[in-house]
Amino acid sequence: MRLDWLAGRGQPLRGRIRVPGDKSVSHRAIMLGSLAEGVTRVRGFLEGEDTRATARCFAQMGVRIDAPSAGERIVHGVGLHGLKASSAPLDCGNAGTAMRLLVGLLSAQRFESTLIGDESLTRRPMARVIDPLSEMGAQIESAEGKRPPLRVLPVSKLHGRRFRPPVASAQVKSALLLAGLYAEGETWVSEVHPTRDYTESMLSALGLEILRDGDSVGVRGGGRLVARDIDVPTDFSSAAFFLVAASVIEGSDLIIEDVGLNPRRTGLLDTLLDMGASIERLNVRQVGADELADLHVRAATLHGIDVPLARVPDMIDEFPALFVAAAAAEGATVVRGAAELRVKESDRIAVMATALKAMGVHLDERPDGAVIQGGTRWQAASVDSHGDHRCAMSLSIAAQFADEVSTIRDCRNVDTSFPGYRDLVLGAGMNVQAVEAG
Ligand code: S3P
C-alpha cells in the first residue's frame, strides 16, 4: 500500500538531534567486511532498506552476517575468493549503490549472478559500469538500454585498465576498483572531479595498498583484505534536511550532533553558508578517518546564489533540499552542471520542479539544473515524490510554509535512507503525519 504524508505548518525546530548512520559507508562496510579474512564488527550501521538489501545479497552469497542489535552487524568475512553463487537473483531494491558496486565485484567471480531492483532502479542507467567492466573482460547481459536486470556471467580473468569516466561518480569508481581487486595487473580510475573516497579509504584500512598518481587512484589485483572493525559516521545527507529546515523555518535553533564532515559530502554546508545561513561547527573532532562536529543551526535570512559548478559533485544528493532553501531565500538561485540529478532515484529536477511550482514557487527548469526564484508565496498542494526518498523529505520541509496542509504522495521509500525521519522531525517541531493510501 502507498504511504502518503500530510504536512503543514509546525513549530520552529529546536533541541538536539542525531541522524542515522551513513548509507555509503554502511553499504561498503558490509561488502568489504564480507570480502575480508576474519570478523568485522560494524557499529552505527544504517538500518535502511538500501543497506539491508546489500546485507541480504551477501547473505545469499554465503556470508554469515549477525545483527546482535539495531545498528550493529557482525560480518564473518569469507575472503576475496569465498563468495558462493546465489540460487536466487540478488535484489538491490531501490539502491543504485548496491547494484553498481555489486556488478563490479560480481563481474570478476567464477559464478553467474543476476541483479534485480525495484521499478526506480530498473530505470537507471548501468552503461556507465557495464561498458568499462566489459573492457576489462567482464560479461554482463542487460535489458534494453543497458538497464537492469543484469546477468553477470562467470569469467576466468579480468584485465586491469586505466579509465577516465566521463561523469564524476563514486559508484563507477568503486565498481572498477572492486573488479580491479581480481584483475591481472593494475586498475586505475582518474576522475573529472574527486568524488567520495570511502571505497579506497576502507580498502586501505583493511590492509590493501592503494595506488595514487595525481588525480588517479588504483589497485593491483591479487591482494587480500584483513578484517577490521568499522565505525560508521552519521550521514551528512540525512543531516542536510535539518540544516535546511532549521535555516529556513523562522525561530529555529537546533543542534545536530556528530555530523560526519567528509569534504566530498559537505557541498551543501558551504552553499548554505554562502547563502547567509547561520551554522556553527561545535566540538570539532577527528574520529578515525572522519572529521565530526556538532552543527548548531539558527534560522537566518538566506539569499540566492549561483552554485559553483565545481561544488556540484560534493552536494549531488542534496539538491532537492537546496531547491527548498532557494525557494525560501531572497533572490534567485542558479543550479547548473547537475544533469546527473535526472538519473537518480527519480528525475529529481523534474520531480522537484513540478511539486514546488504547485506549492507556489517560481522556477525555470533547465536540462542540467534550474533557476529558482526566492520570496515564494507558499500555498498548500497535493504533490508527488515519485517514490524518491530525498524528494519526499525535502517537500515535507516546503510544506511547513503553507497555511493549509499539503499531501506528499508515495513517501514509503524514505525508509531506504532515513528510517525514523518522521519521529525525528516531529520531535524537533515540524508537522508531518503519515497516512496509508489506496
Ligand atoms: C554514492 C555515490 C553517488 C550518490 C549516491 C551514493 C556512493 O552516486 O549519489 O547516493 O555511495 O558511492 P554517483 O556515483 O552516481 O554520483
CSV table of C-alpha atoms and ligand atoms in Angstrom, one decimal:
chain,number,residue,atom,x,y,z
A,1,MET,CA,0.0,0.0,0.0
A,2,ARG,CA,1.2,3.5,-0.8
A,3,LEU,CA,2.2,5.8,2.1
A,4,ASP,CA,1.5,9.5,1.9
A,5,TRP,CA,2.4,12.3,4.2
A,6,LEU,CA,0.2,15.2,5.3
A,7,ALA,CA,2.5,18.1,6.2
A,8,GLY,CA,1.7,21.7,7.2
A,9,ARG,CA,2.9,24.5,9.4
A,10,GLY,CA,4.6,23.3,12.5
A,11,GLN,CA,6.8,24.8,15.2
A,12,PRO,CA,10.3,26.1,14.8
A,13,LEU,CA,12.9,23.3,15.1
A,14,ARG,CA,14.5,23.2,18.5
A,15,GLY,CA,16.6,20.9,20.6
A,16,ARG,CA,19.4,18.4,19.8
A,17,ILE,CA,19.1,15.6,17.3
A,18,ARG,CA,21.3,12.9,15.9
A,19,VAL,CA,20.7,11.3,12.4
A,20,PRO,CA,21.3,7.7,11.5
A,21,GLY,CA,24.4,6.1,10.0
A,22,ASP,CA,25.9,6.9,6.6
A,23,LYS,CA,24.4,5.0,3.7
A,24,SER,CA,27.5,4.9,1.5
A,25,VAL,CA,29.8,3.7,4.4
A,26,SER,CA,27.2,1.1,5.6
A,27,HIS,CA,27.0,-0.5,2.1
A,28,ARG,CA,30.8,-0.6,1.8
A,29,ALA,CA,31.2,-2.0,5.4
A,30,ILE,CA,29.0,-5.0,4.5
A,31,MET,CA,30.7,-5.5,1.1
A,32,LEU,CA,34.3,-5.2,2.2
A,33,GLY,CA,33.7,-6.9,5.5
A,34,SER,CA,32.3,-9.9,3.5
A,35,LEU,CA,35.5,-9.9,1.3
A,36,ALA,CA,37.9,-9.6,4.2
A,37,GLU,CA,39.5,-12.5,6.1
A,38,GLY,CA,38.2,-12.5,9.6
A,39,VAL,CA,35.3,-11.0,11.5
A,40,THR,CA,34.3,-7.3,11.1
A,41,ARG,CA,32.1,-5.6,13.7
A,42,VAL,CA,30.2,-2.8,12.1
A,43,ARG,CA,28.9,-0.1,14.5
A,44,GLY,CA,26.5,2.7,13.5
A,45,PHE,CA,25.2,0.6,10.5
A,46,LEU,CA,22.3,2.3,8.8
A,47,GLU,CA,19.1,0.2,9.3
A,48,GLY,CA,17.7,1.4,6.0
A,49,GLU,CA,16.1,-0.6,3.3
A,50,ASP,CA,19.0,0.0,0.9
A,51,THR,CA,21.8,-1.1,3.2
A,52,ARG,CA,19.7,-4.1,4.4
A,53,ALA,CA,19.3,-5.1,0.8
A,54,THR,CA,23.1,-5.2,0.5
A,55,ALA,CA,23.4,-7.3,3.6
A,56,ARG,CA,20.7,-9.7,2.2
A,57,CYS,CA,22.6,-10.1,-1.1
A,58,PHE,CA,25.8,-11.1,0.7
A,59,ALA,CA,24.0,-13.5,3.0
A,60,GLN,CA,22.6,-15.1,-0.2
A,61,MET,CA,26.2,-15.5,-1.4
A,62,GLY,CA,27.1,-17.5,1.7
A,63,VAL,CA,28.3,-14.7,4.1
A,64,ARG,CA,27.1,-15.0,7.7
A,65,ILE,CA,26.0,-11.6,8.9
A,66,ASP,CA,24.7,-11.4,12.5
A,67,ALA,CA,22.6,-8.5,13.8
A,68,PRO,CA,23.1,-8.5,17.6
A,69,SER,CA,21.4,-5.1,18.0
A,70,ALA,CA,20.0,-2.3,15.9
A,71,GLY,CA,22.8,-0.5,14.1
A,72,GLU,CA,25.2,-3.4,14.6
A,73,ARG,CA,26.4,-6.1,12.3
A,74,ILE,CA,29.0,-8.8,12.7
A,75,VAL,CA,30.2,-9.8,9.3
A,76,HIS,CA,32.0,-13.2,9.1
A,77,GLY,CA,34.2,-12.5,6.1
A,78,VAL,CA,34.9,-15.2,3.5
A,79,GLY,CA,37.9,-13.7,1.8
A,80,LEU,CA,38.1,-12.4,-1.7
A,81,HIS,CA,37.6,-15.8,-3.2
A,82,GLY,CA,35.0,-17.2,-0.8
A,83,LEU,CA,31.7,-15.9,-2.2
A,84,LYS,CA,29.3,-18.5,-3.5
A,85,ALA,CA,26.7,-18.4,-6.2
A,86,SER,CA,23.2,-17.3,-5.0
A,87,SER,CA,20.4,-19.6,-6.2
A,88,ALA,CA,18.0,-16.7,-6.4
A,89,PRO,CA,18.5,-13.3,-8.0
A,90,LEU,CA,20.2,-10.6,-5.8
A,91,ASP,CA,17.6,-8.0,-5.2
A,92,CYS,CA,19.1,-4.5,-4.7
A,93,GLY,CA,15.7,-2.9,-4.1
A,94,ASN,CA,16.0,0.9,-4.6
A,95,ALA,CA,19.8,1.0,-4.1
A,96,GLY,CA,21.9,2.2,-7.1
A,97,THR,CA,25.0,2.0,-4.9
A,98,ALA,CA,24.3,-1.7,-4.1
A,99,MET,CA,23.8,-2.6,-7.8
A,100,ARG,CA,26.7,-0.7,-9.3
A,101,LEU,CA,29.2,-1.8,-6.7
A,102,LEU,CA,28.0,-5.4,-6.9
A,103,VAL,CA,28.2,-5.6,-10.6
A,104,GLY,CA,31.9,-4.6,-10.4
A,105,LEU,CA,32.6,-7.2,-7.8
A,106,LEU,CA,30.5,-10.0,-9.4
A,107,SER,CA,31.9,-9.5,-12.8
A,108,ALA,CA,35.2,-11.0,-11.6
A,109,GLN,CA,33.6,-14.1,-10.0
A,110,ARG,CA,33.7,-17.6,-11.3
A,111,PHE,CA,29.9,-18.0,-10.9
A,112,GLU,CA,26.9,-16.4,-12.5
A,113,SER,CA,24.7,-13.8,-10.8
A,114,THR,CA,21.5,-12.0,-11.6
A,115,LEU,CA,21.0,-8.5,-10.2
A,116,ILE,CA,17.5,-7.1,-9.9
A,117,GLY,CA,15.9,-3.9,-8.4
A,118,ASP,CA,12.7,-2.1,-7.9
A,119,GLU,CA,10.9,-0.1,-10.5
A,120,SER,CA,13.1,3.0,-10.0
A,121,LEU,CA,16.4,1.1,-10.1
A,122,THR,CA,15.2,-0.8,-13.2
A,123,ARG,CA,15.0,2.5,-15.0
A,124,ARG,CA,18.5,3.7,-14.0
A,125,PRO,CA,21.5,3.6,-16.5
A,126,MET,CA,24.0,0.9,-16.0
A,127,ALA,CA,26.1,1.5,-19.1
A,128,ARG,CA,28.4,3.6,-17.0
A,129,VAL,CA,29.6,0.4,-15.3
A,130,ILE,CA,28.8,-2.2,-17.9
A,131,ASP,CA,31.0,-0.5,-20.6
A,132,PRO,CA,34.3,-0.1,-18.6
A,133,LEU,CA,33.8,-3.5,-16.9
A,134,SER,CA,33.4,-5.1,-20.4
A,135,GLU,CA,36.7,-3.5,-21.4
A,136,MET,CA,38.3,-5.4,-18.5
A,137,GLY,CA,36.8,-8.6,-19.9
A,138,ALA,CA,33.5,-8.8,-17.9
A,139,GLN,CA,30.5,-10.4,-19.5
A,140,ILE,CA,27.3,-8.7,-18.5
A,141,GLU,CA,23.9,-9.0,-20.1
A,142,SER,CA,21.3,-6.4,-19.5
A,143,ALA,CA,17.8,-5.3,-20.5
A,144,GLU,CA,17.3,-2.7,-23.3
A,145,GLY,CA,19.3,0.5,-22.9
A,146,LYS,CA,21.8,-1.3,-20.6
A,147,ARG,CA,19.4,-1.2,-17.7
A,148,PRO,CA,18.6,-3.8,-15.0
A,149,PRO,CA,18.1,-6.7,-14.6
A,150,LEU,CA,21.7,-7.6,-15.1
A,151,ARG,CA,23.1,-11.1,-15.7
A,152,VAL,CA,26.7,-11.3,-14.8
A,153,LEU,CA,28.4,-14.3,-16.4
A,154,PRO,CA,31.4,-16.1,-14.9
A,155,VAL,CA,34.8,-15.2,-16.4
A,156,SER,CA,38.2,-16.7,-15.8
A,157,LYS,CA,40.2,-13.5,-15.8
A,158,LEU,CA,39.7,-9.7,-15.9
A,159,HIS,CA,42.4,-7.3,-17.2
A,160,GLY,CA,43.4,-4.2,-15.4
A,161,ARG,CA,42.9,-1.0,-17.4
A,162,ARG,CA,43.1,2.8,-17.0
A,163,PHE,CA,39.8,4.6,-17.0
A,164,ARG,CA,38.6,8.2,-17.0
A,165,PRO,CA,34.8,8.0,-16.6
A,166,PRO,CA,33.0,11.0,-18.2
A,167,VAL,CA,30.8,11.6,-15.2
A,168,ALA,CA,32.0,12.2,-11.7
A,169,SER,CA,30.7,9.1,-9.9
A,170,ALA,CA,31.9,7.3,-6.8
A,171,GLN,CA,29.7,4.4,-7.7
A,172,VAL,CA,31.5,3.9,-11.1
A,173,LYS,CA,35.0,4.4,-9.5
A,174,SER,CA,34.1,1.9,-6.8
A,175,ALA,CA,32.8,-0.7,-9.2
A,176,LEU,CA,36.0,-0.5,-11.2
A,177,LEU,CA,38.2,-0.7,-8.1
A,178,LEU,CA,36.3,-3.7,-6.8
A,179,ALA,CA,36.7,-5.5,-10.1
A,180,GLY,CA,40.3,-4.4,-10.1
A,181,LEU,CA,40.9,-6.4,-6.9
A,182,TYR,CA,40.6,-9.5,-9.0
A,183,ALA,CA,42.1,-8.3,-12.3
A,184,GLU,CA,45.5,-9.0,-13.8
A,185,GLY,CA,47.8,-6.0,-13.3
A,186,GLU,CA,46.6,-2.6,-12.2
A,187,THR,CA,43.2,-0.9,-12.5
A,188,TRP,CA,43.2,2.9,-12.4
A,189,VAL,CA,40.5,5.4,-12.3
A,190,SER,CA,41.1,9.1,-12.9
A,191,GLU,CA,38.2,11.5,-12.1
A,192,VAL,CA,36.9,14.6,-13.8
A,193,HIS,CA,36.1,15.8,-10.2
A,194,PRO,CA,37.1,14.0,-7.0
A,195,THR,CA,34.2,12.0,-5.5
A,196,ARG,CA,33.5,10.4,-2.1
A,197,ASP,CA,36.5,8.2,-1.3
A,198,TYR,CA,35.1,5.6,1.1
A,199,THR,CA,35.9,2.6,-1.1
A,200,GLU,CA,39.6,3.4,-1.4
A,201,SER,CA,39.9,4.5,2.3
A,202,MET,CA,38.2,1.4,3.6
A,203,LEU,CA,40.2,-0.9,1.3
A,204,SER,CA,43.3,0.8,2.7
A,205,ALA,CA,42.1,0.4,6.3
A,206,LEU,CA,41.7,-3.3,5.5
A,207,GLY,CA,45.3,-3.6,4.5
A,208,LEU,CA,45.2,-3.2,0.7
A,209,GLU,CA,47.8,-0.9,-1.0
A,210,ILE,CA,46.0,2.0,-2.7
A,211,LEU,CA,48.0,3.4,-5.7
A,212,ARG,CA,47.8,7.1,-6.3
A,213,ASP,CA,49.1,9.3,-9.1
A,214,GLY,CA,47.8,12.8,-9.3
A,215,ASP,CA,44.0,12.7,-9.6
A,216,SER,CA,44.1,8.9,-10.3
A,217,VAL,CA,43.5,6.1,-7.8
A,218,GLY,CA,44.3,2.5,-8.5
A,219,VAL,CA,44.5,-1.1,-7.1
A,220,ARG,CA,46.6,-4.0,-8.0
A,221,GLY,CA,45.0,-7.4,-8.4
A,222,GLY,CA,45.9,-10.4,-6.2
A,223,GLY,CA,45.9,-8.7,-2.8
A,224,ARG,CA,43.9,-9.6,0.3
A,225,LEU,CA,41.8,-7.8,2.9
A,226,VAL,CA,42.1,-8.3,6.6
A,227,ALA,CA,39.1,-7.7,8.8
A,228,ARG,CA,39.0,-4.7,11.0
A,229,ASP,CA,36.1,-3.2,12.9
A,230,ILE,CA,34.3,-0.3,11.2
A,231,ASP,CA,32.6,2.6,12.9
A,232,VAL,CA,30.1,4.2,10.5
A,233,PRO,CA,29.7,8.0,10.9
A,234,THR,CA,26.3,9.7,10.8
A,235,ASP,CA,25.1,10.6,7.3
A,236,PHE,CA,25.7,14.2,6.2
A,237,SER,CA,23.0,13.7,3.5
A,238,SER,CA,20.4,13.0,6.3
A,239,ALA,CA,21.6,15.9,8.4
A,240,ALA,CA,21.2,18.1,5.3
A,241,PHE,CA,17.4,18.1,5.7
A,242,PHE,CA,17.7,19.5,9.2
A,243,LEU,CA,20.3,22.1,8.1
A,244,VAL,CA,17.9,23.4,5.5
A,245,ALA,CA,14.7,23.1,7.7
A,246,ALA,CA,16.3,24.9,10.7
A,247,SER,CA,17.9,27.6,8.4
A,248,VAL,CA,14.6,28.5,6.7
A,249,ILE,CA,11.9,28.0,9.4
A,250,GLU,CA,11.8,31.2,11.4
A,251,GLY,CA,12.7,30.9,15.1
A,252,SER,CA,14.6,27.6,14.7
A,253,ASP,CA,17.6,26.9,16.9
A,254,LEU,CA,18.8,23.3,16.5
A,255,ILE,CA,21.9,21.3,17.3
A,256,ILE,CA,22.7,18.3,15.0
A,257,GLU,CA,25.1,16.0,16.9
A,258,ASP,CA,28.1,14.1,15.5
A,259,VAL,CA,27.8,15.1,11.8
A,260,GLY,CA,30.3,13.4,9.5
A,261,LEU,CA,32.1,16.2,7.5
A,262,ASN,CA,33.9,14.4,4.7
A,263,PRO,CA,34.7,17.3,2.3
A,264,ARG,CA,33.4,15.2,-0.6
A,265,ARG,CA,29.9,15.4,1.0
A,266,THR,CA,29.6,18.8,2.5
A,267,GLY,CA,29.0,21.0,-0.5
A,268,LEU,CA,25.5,21.9,0.8
A,269,LEU,CA,27.0,23.2,4.0
A,270,ASP,CA,29.3,25.6,2.1
A,271,THR,CA,26.4,26.6,-0.2
A,272,LEU,CA,24.1,27.4,2.7
A,273,LEU,CA,26.8,29.4,4.4
A,274,ASP,CA,27.3,31.3,1.1
A,275,MET,CA,23.5,32.0,1.1
A,276,GLY,CA,23.8,33.6,4.6
A,277,ALA,CA,22.9,30.6,6.8
A,278,SER,CA,23.9,30.6,10.5
A,279,ILE,CA,25.6,27.2,11.0
A,280,GLU,CA,28.4,26.9,13.6
A,281,ARG,CA,30.7,23.9,14.0
A,282,LEU,CA,31.0,22.9,17.6
A,283,ASN,CA,33.1,20.3,19.3
A,284,VAL,CA,35.0,19.5,16.0
A,285,ARG,CA,37.0,16.3,16.4
A,286,GLN,CA,38.7,13.6,14.4
A,287,VAL,CA,37.3,10.1,14.7
A,288,GLY,CA,39.3,7.6,12.6
A,289,ALA,CA,39.4,9.0,9.1
A,290,ASP,CA,36.4,11.3,9.7
A,291,GLU,CA,36.0,14.8,11.0
A,292,LEU,CA,32.9,15.1,13.1
A,293,ALA,CA,31.2,18.1,14.6
A,294,ASP,CA,28.0,19.1,16.2
A,295,LEU,CA,26.3,21.7,13.9
A,296,HIS,CA,24.4,24.5,15.6
A,297,VAL,CA,21.9,25.9,13.1
A,298,ARG,CA,19.8,29.0,13.7
A,299,ALA,CA,17.2,30.4,11.3
A,300,ALA,CA,18.6,33.1,9.1
A,301,THR,CA,17.6,35.2,6.1
A,302,LEU,CA,19.0,33.4,3.1
A,303,HIS,CA,19.8,35.0,-0.3
A,304,GLY,CA,20.0,33.2,-3.6
A,305,ILE,CA,23.4,32.4,-5.2
A,306,ASP,CA,24.9,30.9,-8.3
A,307,VAL,CA,26.0,27.4,-7.1
A,308,PRO,CA,29.7,27.0,-8.1
A,309,LEU,CA,30.0,24.3,-10.8
A,310,ALA,CA,32.9,22.6,-9.1
A,311,ARG,CA,30.9,22.1,-6.0
A,312,VAL,CA,28.1,20.1,-7.7
A,313,PRO,CA,29.5,16.6,-7.1
A,314,ASP,CA,30.1,17.4,-3.4
A,315,MET,CA,26.4,18.0,-2.9
A,316,ILE,CA,24.9,15.8,-5.5
A,317,ASP,CA,22.4,14.2,-3.1
A,318,GLU,CA,21.4,17.5,-1.5
A,319,PHE,CA,19.9,19.4,-4.5
A,320,PRO,CA,16.2,18.5,-3.6
A,321,ALA,CA,16.8,20.1,-0.2
A,322,LEU,CA,18.7,23.0,-1.7
A,323,PHE,CA,15.8,23.7,-4.1
A,324,VAL,CA,13.6,24.3,-1.0
A,325,ALA,CA,16.2,26.5,0.7
A,326,ALA,CA,16.4,28.5,-2.6
A,327,ALA,CA,12.7,28.9,-2.8
A,328,ALA,CA,12.6,30.2,0.8
A,329,ALA,CA,15.5,32.6,0.2
A,330,GLU,CA,15.5,36.1,-1.2
A,331,GLY,CA,16.6,36.4,-4.9
A,332,ALA,CA,17.4,33.8,-7.5
A,333,THR,CA,19.5,30.6,-7.1
A,334,VAL,CA,21.1,29.1,-10.2
A,335,VAL,CA,22.0,25.4,-10.4
A,336,ARG,CA,24.0,24.3,-13.5
A,337,GLY,CA,26.1,21.2,-14.3
A,338,ALA,CA,23.8,18.9,-12.4
A,339,ALA,CA,22.3,16.8,-15.2
A,340,GLU,CA,23.1,13.7,-13.1
A,341,LEU,CA,20.0,14.7,-11.0
A,342,ARG,CA,17.9,13.4,-13.8
A,343,VAL,CA,19.1,9.8,-13.4
A,344,LYS,CA,18.9,9.5,-9.6
A,345,GLU,CA,16.1,7.5,-7.8
A,346,SER,CA,13.8,9.8,-9.8
A,347,ASP,CA,14.4,12.7,-12.3
A,348,ARG,CA,15.0,15.0,-9.3
A,349,ILE,CA,14.9,18.2,-11.4
A,350,ALA,CA,11.5,17.4,-12.9
A,351,VAL,CA,10.0,16.0,-9.7
A,352,MET,CA,11.1,18.9,-7.5
A,353,ALA,CA,10.2,21.5,-10.2
A,354,THR,CA,6.7,20.1,-10.6
A,355,ALA,CA,6.0,19.8,-6.9
A,356,LEU,CA,7.5,23.2,-5.9
A,357,LYS,CA,5.6,25.0,-8.7
A,358,ALA,CA,2.4,23.5,-7.4
A,359,MET,CA,3.4,25.0,-4.0
A,360,GLY,CA,3.8,28.5,-5.5
A,361,VAL,CA,7.5,28.5,-6.3
A,362,HIS,CA,8.7,30.3,-9.5
A,363,LEU,CA,11.2,28.0,-11.1
A,364,ASP,CA,12.7,27.5,-14.5
A,365,GLU,CA,13.7,24.0,-15.3
A,366,ARG,CA,16.9,23.6,-17.3
A,367,PRO,CA,18.4,20.4,-18.8
A,368,ASP,CA,21.2,20.4,-16.2
A,369,GLY,CA,19.7,22.3,-13.3
A,370,ALA,CA,17.2,25.1,-12.6
A,371,VAL,CA,16.8,28.7,-11.8
A,372,ILE,CA,14.8,29.0,-8.6
A,373,GLN,CA,13.3,32.3,-7.5
A,374,GLY,CA,13.1,33.1,-3.8
A,375,GLY,CA,10.5,35.1,-2.0
A,376,THR,CA,7.8,32.4,-2.6
A,377,ARG,CA,4.2,33.0,-1.6
A,378,TRP,CA,3.7,29.4,-0.4
A,379,GLN,CA,0.4,27.5,-0.9
A,380,ALA,CA,-0.6,24.0,0.1
A,381,ALA,CA,-0.8,21.5,-2.7
A,382,SER,CA,-1.1,17.8,-3.5
A,383,VAL,CA,2.4,16.8,-4.8
A,384,ASP,CA,4.1,13.6,-5.7
A,385,SER,CA,7.6,12.5,-4.5
A,386,HIS,CA,7.6,9.7,-7.2
A,387,GLY,CA,8.9,7.3,-4.5
A,388,ASP,CA,12.1,9.3,-4.2
A,389,HIS,CA,13.2,9.5,-0.5
A,390,ARG,CA,15.1,12.7,-0.8
A,391,CYS,CA,12.3,14.5,-2.7
A,392,ALA,CA,9.8,13.4,-0.1
A,393,MET,CA,11.8,14.7,2.8
A,394,SER,CA,12.6,18.0,1.0
A,395,LEU,CA,8.9,18.5,0.2
A,396,SER,CA,8.0,17.9,3.8
A,397,ILE,CA,10.1,21.0,4.7
A,398,ALA,CA,8.5,23.1,1.9
A,399,ALA,CA,5.1,22.1,3.2
A,400,GLN,CA,5.8,23.8,6.6
A,401,PHE,CA,5.4,27.2,5.0
A,402,ALA,CA,1.8,27.0,3.8
A,403,ASP,CA,-1.2,27.8,6.0
A,404,GLU,CA,-3.1,24.7,4.8
A,405,VAL,CA,-1.9,21.0,4.8
A,406,SER,CA,-0.2,19.6,1.8
A,407,THR,CA,-0.3,16.0,0.7
A,408,ILE,CA,3.0,14.4,-0.4
A,409,ARG,CA,2.4,11.1,-2.2
A,410,ASP,CA,4.5,8.0,-2.2
A,411,CYS,CA,6.8,8.5,0.8
A,412,ARG,CA,7.5,4.9,1.9
A,413,ASN,CA,10.9,4.9,0.3
A,414,VAL,CA,12.2,7.4,3.0
A,415,ASP,CA,13.0,4.2,4.8
A,416,THR,CA,15.6,3.4,2.2
A,417,SER,CA,18.0,6.0,3.7
A,418,PHE,CA,16.4,7.6,6.7
A,419,PRO,CA,14.3,5.3,8.9
A,420,GLY,CA,12.8,7.3,11.7
A,421,TYR,CA,12.8,10.6,9.8
A,422,ARG,CA,9.2,11.5,10.8
A,423,ASP,CA,9.9,10.7,14.5
A,424,LEU,CA,12.9,13.0,14.5
A,425,VAL,CA,11.2,15.9,12.7
A,426,LEU,CA,8.1,15.6,14.9
A,427,GLY,CA,10.3,15.7,18.0
A,428,ALA,CA,12.1,18.8,16.6
A,429,GLY,CA,8.9,20.7,15.9
A,430,MET,CA,7.8,20.0,12.3
A,431,ASN,CA,4.4,18.8,11.3
A,432,VAL,CA,4.5,15.7,9.1
A,433,GLN,CA,1.8,13.0,9.5
A,434,ALA,CA,1.7,9.6,7.7
A,435,VAL,CA,-1.4,8.0,6.1
A,436,GLU,CA,-1.8,4.8,4.3
A,437,ALA,CA,-3.3,5.5,0.9
A,438,GLY,CA,-5.0,3.5,-1.9
B,1,S3P,C1,27.1,7.1,-3.8
B,1,S3P,C2,27.5,7.9,-4.9
B,1,S3P,C3,26.7,8.9,-5.5
B,1,S3P,C4,25.4,9.3,-4.7
B,1,S3P,C5,24.8,8.1,-4.1
B,1,S3P,C6,25.8,7.3,-3.2
B,1,S3P,C7,28.0,6.1,-3.3
B,1,S3P,O1,26.2,8.4,-6.7
B,1,S3P,O2,24.5,10.0,-5.4
B,1,S3P,O3,23.7,8.4,-3.3
B,1,S3P,O4,27.8,5.6,-2.2
B,1,S3P,O5,29.1,5.8,-3.9
B,1,S3P,P1,27.0,8.6,-8.1
B,1,S3P,O6,28.2,7.8,-8.0
B,1,S3P,O7,26.1,8.1,-9.2
B,1,S3P,O8,27.3,10.0,-8.2
